[in-house]
Amino acid sequence: MSTWANLGLQDSASPLMEQLIFFHDHALLILVMITVLVGYLMFMLFFNNYINRFLLHGQLIEMIWTILPAIILLFIAFPSLRLLYLLDEINEPSVTLKSIGHQWYWSYEYSDFNNVEFDSYMIPTNEIANDGFRLLDVDNRIVLPMNSQIRILVTAADVIHSWTIPALGVKVDGTPGRLNQTNFFINRPGLFYGQCSEICGANHSFMPIVIESVPVNYFIKWISNNLNS
Ligand code: CUA
């Protein structure tokens, strides 16, 4: 999760988020190079003394400064497309989780396991535990196995919500009447926090998401305990 003074991206907890961070750094590096070059040129313009009074055209330089930026953009476009298709790929998921956005909480269904289902509400500030996180902790966490491909289906019951977990690189809109799909792979155990990120009404800020990533045998224990109830 994001802690104090963390202005950048959170540490990744999935291979896709790792790739997204690599792409971010790559794009930022190109951006810095362009900014430095253009900044230098604009600065040097102040010292221009207009000696070429009869200069009317420059075919060569026009060709260069048209084609060169186009080539530079390709160095962003191709990695971006690669990532786009990588994020969309479904790799034989072992667990499917359905999350439904409501005003203003999430509800979850484990459709593979006799439809285990529950609601997940934010814990109000006056009820929060001493070690809890304000506006971020929920009463019922999602439990998912680590080192497994997880498919997530997102939809909504009333207005558009967005199921967003920064550390996993997941951000999918839940739209009434539609079922959106994505997938991720959590590569370490722990708690991963997210929030709704589609302005969905008065309590938009108060429908967080918490994933509890556990080893597979713990997950099997958890799911079989919930099957009976
Ligand atoms: Cu749900 Cu914003």
Short mmCIF file of N, CA and C in Angstrom, two decimals, residues 36-50:
data_model
loop_
_atom_site.label_atom_id
_atom_site.label_comp_id
_atom_site.label_asym_id
_atom_site.label_seq_id
_atom_site.Cartn_x
_atom_site.Cartn_y
_atom_site.Cartn_z
N VAL A 36 14.95 18.11 -22.40
CA VAL A 36 16.28 18.72 -22.33
C VAL A 36 16.65 19.31 -23.69
N LEU A 37 16.42 18.55 -24.77
CA LEU A 37 16.76 19.03 -26.12
C LEU A 37 15.97 20.27 -26.49
N VAL A 38 14.64 20.23 -26.29
CA VAL A 38 13.80 21.37 -26.66
C VAL A 38 14.13 22.57 -25.77
N GLY A 39 14.38 22.31 -24.50
CA GLY A 39 14.75 23.38 -23.57
C GLY A 39 16.05 24.06 -24.01
N TYR A 40 17.02 23.25 -24.39
CA TYR A 40 18.30 23.78 -24.86
C TYR A 40 18.09 24.64 -26.10
N LEU A 41 17.30 24.14 -27.07
CA LEU A 41 17.06 24.89 -28.31
C LEU A 41 16.36 26.21 -28.03
N MET A 42 15.36 26.19 -27.13
CA MET A 42 14.63 27.41 -26.82
C MET A 42 15.53 28.42 -26.12
N PHE A 43 16.42 27.91 -25.27
CA PHE A 43 17.34 28.80 -24.58
C PHE A 43 18.30 29.45 -25.56
N MET A 44 18.82 28.66 -26.51
CA MET A 44 19.78 29.19 -27.46
C MET A 44 19.15 30.20 -28.42
N LEU A 45 17.81 30.15 -28.53
CA LEU A 45 17.10 31.09 -29.40
C LEU A 45 17.31 32.54 -28.95
N PHE A 46 17.53 32.72 -27.64
CA PHE A 46 17.74 34.08 -27.13
C PHE A 46 19.02 34.71 -27.68
N PHE A 47 19.96 33.86 -28.06
CA PHE A 47 21.25 34.38 -28.51
C PHE A 47 21.36 34.35 -30.03
N ASN A 48 20.24 34.18 -30.73
CA ASN A 48 20.22 34.15 -32.17
C ASN A 48 20.37 35.58 -32.70
N ASN A 49 21.26 35.80 -33.69
CA ASN A 49 21.37 37.15 -34.22
C ASN A 49 20.96 37.27 -35.69
N TYR A 50 20.15 36.37 -36.18
CA TYR A 50 19.53 36.47 -37.51
C TYR A 50 20.49 36.89 -38.60
#
